[in-house]
Amino acid sequence: MYYGNIKYCDIADGEGVRTTLFVSGCTNHCKNCFQPQTWSFDYGKPFTEETESEILDSMKPPYIDGLTLLGGEPFEPENQRALVPFLRKVHSQFPDKNIWGYTGFVYDRDLVPGGRKYTEVTDEYLSYLKVLVDGPFVDELKDISLQFRGSSNQRIIDVQETRRQGKVVLYTPMQF
């Protein structure tokens, strides 16, 4: 897997102060995507053990609330397979910090058994997430007033409650 960028002390891509990893590779190709260069699966730099260590080190300060994964597309099957071993480490070292994910896929259509992006590691991947912002960016529904999303079709999902109830449960972010 490759990644395009890592943001340290990010406050835009989830609640609180976060480390944010922008993975490479996306087959969605949303119209007016804010970073189409990340569509290529070999854009940026290889995601190595050294990269993992840098991210884990960045999460040590108590003011870091968690990790956010976006892209590109973190739920492309090859990215899921690369991220799950890393997420195990994050969860093991920082069980009290939360993980947010962004995807252009739709949770209850694409990331469930039988869905087009469901893999042998999808359930484990989702088990580590507190929040998933799902749905493709739709330029015609763009709304810059929305918190943590770019277009009004996208949902902010409480992943663990959704998994418990077996239906999508929306997450209500803190209001600023």
PDB file of C-alpha atoms in Angstrom:
ATOM      1  CA  MET A   1       0.000   0.000   0.000  1.00  0.00           C
ATOM      2  CA  TYR A   2       1.058   3.582  -0.642  1.00  0.00           C
ATOM      3  CA  TYR A   3       0.021   6.767   1.080  1.00  0.00           C
ATOM      4  CA  GLY A   4      -0.141  10.337  -0.132  1.00  0.00           C
ATOM      5  CA  ASN A   5       0.113  12.270   3.119  1.00  0.00           C
ATOM      6  CA  ILE A   6       0.084  12.120   6.886  1.00  0.00           C
ATOM      7  CA  LYS A   7      -1.261  15.058   8.865  1.00  0.00           C
ATOM      8  CA  TYR A   8      -0.190  15.423  12.459  1.00  0.00           C
ATOM      9  CA  CYS A   9      -2.363  17.457  14.836  1.00  0.00           C
ATOM     10  CA  ASP A  10      -5.257  17.467  12.350  1.00  0.00           C
ATOM     11  CA  ILE A  11      -8.486  19.052  13.602  1.00  0.00           C
ATOM     12  CA  ALA A  12     -10.548  18.827  10.390  1.00  0.00           C
ATOM     13  CA  ASP A  13     -11.046  15.100   9.864  1.00  0.00           C
ATOM     14  CA  GLY A  14     -12.737  13.926  13.043  1.00  0.00           C
ATOM     15  CA  GLU A  15     -13.361  15.075  16.577  1.00  0.00           C
ATOM     16  CA  GLY A  16     -10.479  16.439  18.576  1.00  0.00           C
ATOM     17  CA  VAL A  17      -6.825  16.466  17.585  1.00  0.00           C
ATOM     18  CA  ARG A  18      -5.865  13.551  15.361  1.00  0.00           C
ATOM     19  CA  THR A  19      -3.236  11.926  13.238  1.00  0.00           C
ATOM     20  CA  THR A  20      -4.619  11.467   9.735  1.00  0.00           C
ATOM     21  CA  LEU A  21      -3.383   9.019   7.120  1.00  0.00           C
ATOM     22  CA  PHE A  22      -4.308   9.598   3.472  1.00  0.00           C
ATOM     23  CA  VAL A  23      -3.947   6.253   1.697  1.00  0.00           C
ATOM     24  CA  SER A  24      -3.497   5.954  -2.062  1.00  0.00           C
ATOM     25  CA  GLY A  25      -5.775   4.158  -4.455  1.00  0.00           C
ATOM     26  CA  CYS A  26      -9.405   4.828  -5.275  1.00  0.00           C
ATOM     27  CA  THR A  27     -11.751   3.445  -7.908  1.00  0.00           C
ATOM     28  CA  ASN A  28     -14.625   5.828  -7.080  1.00  0.00           C
ATOM     29  CA  HIS A  29     -13.243   8.805  -9.048  1.00  0.00           C
ATOM     30  CA  CYS A  30     -15.801  11.253  -7.675  1.00  0.00           C
ATOM     31  CA  LYS A  31     -16.402  14.338  -9.816  1.00  0.00           C
ATOM     32  CA  ASN A  32     -14.369  17.263  -8.388  1.00  0.00           C
ATOM     33  CA  CYS A  33     -12.612  15.066  -5.834  1.00  0.00           C
ATOM     34  CA  PHE A  34     -10.435  17.261  -3.608  1.00  0.00           C
ATOM     35  CA  GLN A  35      -7.357  15.129  -4.300  1.00  0.00           C
ATOM     36  CA  PRO A  36      -7.633  13.087  -7.497  1.00  0.00           C
ATOM     37  CA  GLN A  37      -3.893  12.383  -7.447  1.00  0.00           C
ATOM     38  CA  THR A  38      -4.653   9.780  -4.752  1.00  0.00           C
ATOM     39  CA  TRP A  39      -6.708   7.689  -7.191  1.00  0.00           C
ATOM     40  CA  SER A  40      -3.492   5.977  -8.297  1.00  0.00           C
ATOM     41  CA  PHE A  41      -2.581   3.016  -6.090  1.00  0.00           C
ATOM     42  CA  ASP A  42       1.130   3.883  -6.340  1.00  0.00           C
ATOM     43  CA  TYR A  43       0.839   7.607  -5.587  1.00  0.00           C
ATOM     44  CA  GLY A  44       3.108   8.925  -2.841  1.00  0.00           C
ATOM     45  CA  LYS A  45       5.283   6.747  -0.654  1.00  0.00           C
ATOM     46  CA  PRO A  46       5.189   3.086   0.388  1.00  0.00           C
ATOM     47  CA  PHE A  47       3.479   2.430   3.709  1.00  0.00           C
ATOM     48  CA  THR A  48       6.293   0.751   5.638  1.00  0.00           C
ATOM     49  CA  GLU A  49       6.973  -0.373   9.196  1.00  0.00           C
ATOM     50  CA  GLU A  50       8.865   2.893   9.611  1.00  0.00           C
ATOM     51  CA  THR A  51       5.747   4.805   8.529  1.00  0.00           C
ATOM     52  CA  GLU A  52       3.679   2.824  11.020  1.00  0.00           C
ATOM     53  CA  SER A  53       6.160   3.640  13.791  1.00  0.00           C
ATOM     54  CA  GLU A  54       6.052   7.351  12.965  1.00  0.00           C
ATOM     55  CA  ILE A  55       2.262   7.352  13.134  1.00  0.00           C
ATOM     56  CA  LEU A  56       2.220   5.386  16.395  1.00  0.00           C
ATOM     57  CA  ASP A  57       4.782   7.778  17.910  1.00  0.00           C
ATOM     58  CA  SER A  58       2.653  10.743  16.833  1.00  0.00           C
ATOM     59  CA  MET A  59      -0.288   9.313  18.752  1.00  0.00           C
ATOM     60  CA  LYS A  60       1.509   9.095  22.110  1.00  0.00           C
ATOM     61  CA  PRO A  61       0.744  12.595  23.428  1.00  0.00           C
ATOM     62  CA  PRO A  62      -2.387  12.661  25.579  1.00  0.00           C
ATOM     63  CA  TYR A  63      -3.842  15.525  23.528  1.00  0.00           C
ATOM     64  CA  ILE A  64      -4.085  13.272  20.446  1.00  0.00           C
ATOM     65  CA  ASP A  65      -7.624  11.876  20.428  1.00  0.00           C
ATOM     66  CA  GLY A  66      -7.161   9.311  17.686  1.00  0.00           C
ATOM     67  CA  LEU A  67      -6.422   8.299  14.131  1.00  0.00           C
ATOM     68  CA  THR A  68      -8.346   9.077  10.949  1.00  0.00           C
ATOM     69  CA  LEU A  69      -8.062   7.077   7.727  1.00  0.00           C
ATOM     70  CA  LEU A  70      -9.009   8.606   4.414  1.00  0.00           C
ATOM     71  CA  GLY A  71      -7.690   8.749   0.918  1.00  0.00           C
ATOM     72  CA  GLY A  72      -7.758   7.788  -1.773  1.00  0.00           C
ATOM     73  CA  GLU A  73      -9.955   5.040  -0.469  1.00  0.00           C
ATOM     74  CA  PRO A  74      -9.123   3.100   2.714  1.00  0.00           C
ATOM     75  CA  PHE A  75     -11.798   0.506   1.913  1.00  0.00           C
ATOM     76  CA  GLU A  76     -10.394  -0.635  -1.417  1.00  0.00           C
ATOM     77  CA  PRO A  77      -9.804  -4.355  -0.773  1.00  0.00           C
ATOM     78  CA  GLU A  78      -6.011  -4.140  -1.067  1.00  0.00           C
ATOM     79  CA  ASN A  79      -5.956  -1.188   1.329  1.00  0.00           C
ATOM     80  CA  GLN A  80      -8.154  -3.003   3.842  1.00  0.00           C
ATOM     81  CA  ARG A  81      -5.718  -5.912   3.865  1.00  0.00           C
ATOM     82  CA  ALA A  82      -2.755  -3.587   4.423  1.00  0.00           C
ATOM     83  CA  LEU A  83      -4.467  -1.472   7.087  1.00  0.00           C
ATOM     84  CA  VAL A  84      -5.913  -4.182   9.339  1.00  0.00           C
ATOM     85  CA  PRO A  85      -2.542  -5.357  10.771  1.00  0.00           C
ATOM     86  CA  PHE A  86      -1.686  -1.703  11.432  1.00  0.00           C
ATOM     87  CA  LEU A  87      -5.061  -1.080  13.091  1.00  0.00           C
ATOM     88  CA  ARG A  88      -4.403  -4.037  15.389  1.00  0.00           C
ATOM     89  CA  LYS A  89      -1.244  -2.251  16.559  1.00  0.00           C
ATOM     90  CA  VAL A  90      -3.048   1.073  16.987  1.00  0.00           C
ATOM     91  CA  HIS A  91      -5.826  -0.558  19.004  1.00  0.00           C
ATOM     92  CA  SER A  92      -3.365  -2.551  21.099  1.00  0.00           C
ATOM     93  CA  GLN A  93      -1.145   0.428  21.940  1.00  0.00           C
ATOM     94  CA  PHE A  94      -3.915   3.022  22.276  1.00  0.00           C
ATOM     95  CA  PRO A  95      -7.138   1.281  23.340  1.00  0.00           C
ATOM     96  CA  ASP A  96      -8.590   4.558  24.646  1.00  0.00           C
ATOM     97  CA  LYS A  97      -8.040   6.511  21.421  1.00  0.00           C
ATOM     98  CA  ASN A  98     -10.618   6.316  18.669  1.00  0.00           C
ATOM     99  CA  ILE A  99     -10.346   5.623  14.966  1.00  0.00           C
ATOM    100  CA  TRP A 100     -12.389   7.346  12.292  1.00  0.00           C
ATOM    101  CA  GLY A 101     -12.615   6.188   8.693  1.00  0.00           C
ATOM    102  CA  TYR A 102     -13.845   7.812   5.526  1.00  0.00           C
ATOM    103  CA  THR A 103     -15.098   5.893   2.512  1.00  0.00           C
ATOM    104  CA  GLY A 104     -16.745   6.715  -0.779  1.00  0.00           C
ATOM    105  CA  PHE A 105     -18.489   3.371  -0.559  1.00  0.00           C
ATOM    106  CA  VAL A 106     -21.846   2.919   1.166  1.00  0.00           C
ATOM    107  CA  TYR A 107     -21.629   0.967   4.413  1.00  0.00           C
ATOM    108  CA  ASP A 108     -24.846  -1.052   4.216  1.00  0.00           C
ATOM    109  CA  ARG A 109     -24.471  -1.816   0.516  1.00  0.00           C
ATOM    110  CA  ASP A 110     -20.726  -2.232  -0.082  1.00  0.00           C
ATOM    111  CA  LEU A 111     -19.108  -3.164   3.258  1.00  0.00           C
ATOM    112  CA  VAL A 112     -21.448  -5.923   4.456  1.00  0.00           C
ATOM    113  CA  PRO A 113     -21.276  -9.633   3.592  1.00  0.00           C
ATOM    114  CA  GLY A 114     -21.989  -9.936  -0.117  1.00  0.00           C
ATOM    115  CA  GLY A 115     -21.145  -6.257  -0.707  1.00  0.00           C
ATOM    116  CA  ARG A 116     -18.836  -5.329  -3.548  1.00  0.00           C
ATOM    117  CA  LYS A 117     -15.978  -4.198  -1.239  1.00  0.00           C
ATOM    118  CA  TYR A 118     -16.489  -6.735   1.545  1.00  0.00           C
ATOM    119  CA  THR A 119     -13.396  -8.893   2.137  1.00  0.00           C
ATOM    120  CA  GLU A 120     -12.164 -11.445   4.643  1.00  0.00           C
ATOM    121  CA  VAL A 121     -10.835  -8.556   6.797  1.00  0.00           C
ATOM    122  CA  THR A 122     -13.706  -6.036   6.539  1.00  0.00           C
ATOM    123  CA  ASP A 123     -15.387  -7.097   9.782  1.00  0.00           C
ATOM    124  CA  GLU A 124     -12.140  -6.840  11.737  1.00  0.00           C
ATOM    125  CA  TYR A 125     -11.407  -3.460  10.121  1.00  0.00           C
ATOM    126  CA  LEU A 126     -14.838  -2.159  11.129  1.00  0.00           C
ATOM    127  CA  SER A 127     -14.394  -3.523  14.664  1.00  0.00           C
ATOM    128  CA  TYR A 128     -11.664  -0.927  15.239  1.00  0.00           C
ATOM    129  CA  LEU A 129     -13.671   2.091  14.016  1.00  0.00           C
ATOM    130  CA  LYS A 130     -15.688   4.419  16.195  1.00  0.00           C
ATOM    131  CA  VAL A 131     -17.004   6.450  13.254  1.00  0.00           C
ATOM    132  CA  LEU A 132     -17.304   5.877   9.525  1.00  0.00           C
ATOM    133  CA  VAL A 133     -18.178   8.711   7.176  1.00  0.00           C
ATOM    134  CA  ASP A 134     -19.617   6.918   4.155  1.00  0.00           C
ATOM    135  CA  GLY A 135     -20.862   7.684   0.679  1.00  0.00           C
ATOM    136  CA  PRO A 136     -19.287   9.159  -2.411  1.00  0.00           C
ATOM    137  CA  PHE A 137     -18.633  12.858  -2.665  1.00  0.00           C
ATOM    138  CA  VAL A 138     -21.398  14.242  -4.918  1.00  0.00           C
ATOM    139  CA  ASP A 139     -20.437  17.621  -6.324  1.00  0.00           C
ATOM    140  CA  GLU A 140     -24.059  18.637  -6.863  1.00  0.00           C
ATOM    141  CA  LEU A 141     -24.720  18.028  -3.144  1.00  0.00           C
ATOM    142  CA  LYS A 142     -21.600  19.832  -1.930  1.00  0.00           C
ATOM    143  CA  ASP A 143     -22.231  21.785   1.259  1.00  0.00           C
ATOM    144  CA  ILE A 144     -19.308  23.472   3.012  1.00  0.00           C
ATOM    145  CA  SER A 145     -21.412  24.021   6.130  1.00  0.00           C
ATOM    146  CA  LEU A 146     -21.519  20.283   6.911  1.00  0.00           C
ATOM    147  CA  GLN A 147     -19.356  19.024   9.716  1.00  0.00           C
ATOM    148  CA  PHE A 148     -16.843  16.285   8.736  1.00  0.00           C
ATOM    149  CA  ARG A 149     -18.261  15.669   5.256  1.00  0.00           C
ATOM    150  CA  GLY A 150     -18.309  17.315   1.874  1.00  0.00           C
ATOM    151  CA  SER A 151     -21.748  16.527   0.462  1.00  0.00           C
ATOM    152  CA  SER A 152     -25.155  16.042   2.015  1.00  0.00           C
ATOM    153  CA  ASN A 153     -25.537  12.413   0.908  1.00  0.00           C
ATOM    154  CA  GLN A 154     -22.659  11.348   3.142  1.00  0.00           C
ATOM    155  CA  ARG A 155     -23.455   9.899   6.549  1.00  0.00           C
ATOM    156  CA  ILE A 156     -21.576   9.963   9.849  1.00  0.00           C
ATOM    157  CA  ILE A 157     -22.096   6.455  11.208  1.00  0.00           C
ATOM    158  CA  ASP A 158     -21.621   5.189  14.757  1.00  0.00           C
ATOM    159  CA  VAL A 159     -19.944   1.959  13.676  1.00  0.00           C
ATOM    160  CA  GLN A 160     -20.113  -0.019  16.913  1.00  0.00           C
ATOM    161  CA  GLU A 161     -23.752   0.825  17.587  1.00  0.00           C
ATOM    162  CA  THR A 162     -24.566   0.014  13.956  1.00  0.00           C
ATOM    163  CA  ARG A 163     -22.909  -3.390  14.321  1.00  0.00           C
ATOM    164  CA  ARG A 164     -24.769  -4.059  17.601  1.00  0.00           C
ATOM    165  CA  GLN A 165     -28.181  -3.111  16.202  1.00  0.00           C
ATOM    166  CA  GLY A 166     -27.723  -4.546  12.713  1.00  0.00           C
ATOM    167  CA  LYS A 167     -28.888  -1.297  11.099  1.00  0.00           C
ATOM    168  CA  VAL A 168     -27.211   2.028  10.370  1.00  0.00           C
ATOM    169  CA  VAL A 169     -27.100   4.280  13.433  1.00  0.00           C
ATOM    170  CA  LEU A 170     -25.927   7.816  12.815  1.00  0.00           C
ATOM    171  CA  TYR A 171     -23.331   9.439  15.038  1.00  0.00           C
ATOM    172  CA  THR A 172     -23.880  12.938  16.363  1.00  0.00           C
ATOM    173  CA  PRO A 173     -20.569  14.822  16.479  1.00  0.00           C
ATOM    174  CA  MET A 174     -19.777  17.323  19.180  1.00  0.00           C
ATOM    175  CA  GLN A 175     -21.086  20.750  18.267  1.00  0.00           C
ATOM    176  CA  PHE A 176     -18.575  23.551  17.997  1.00  0.00           C
TER     177      PHE A 176
END
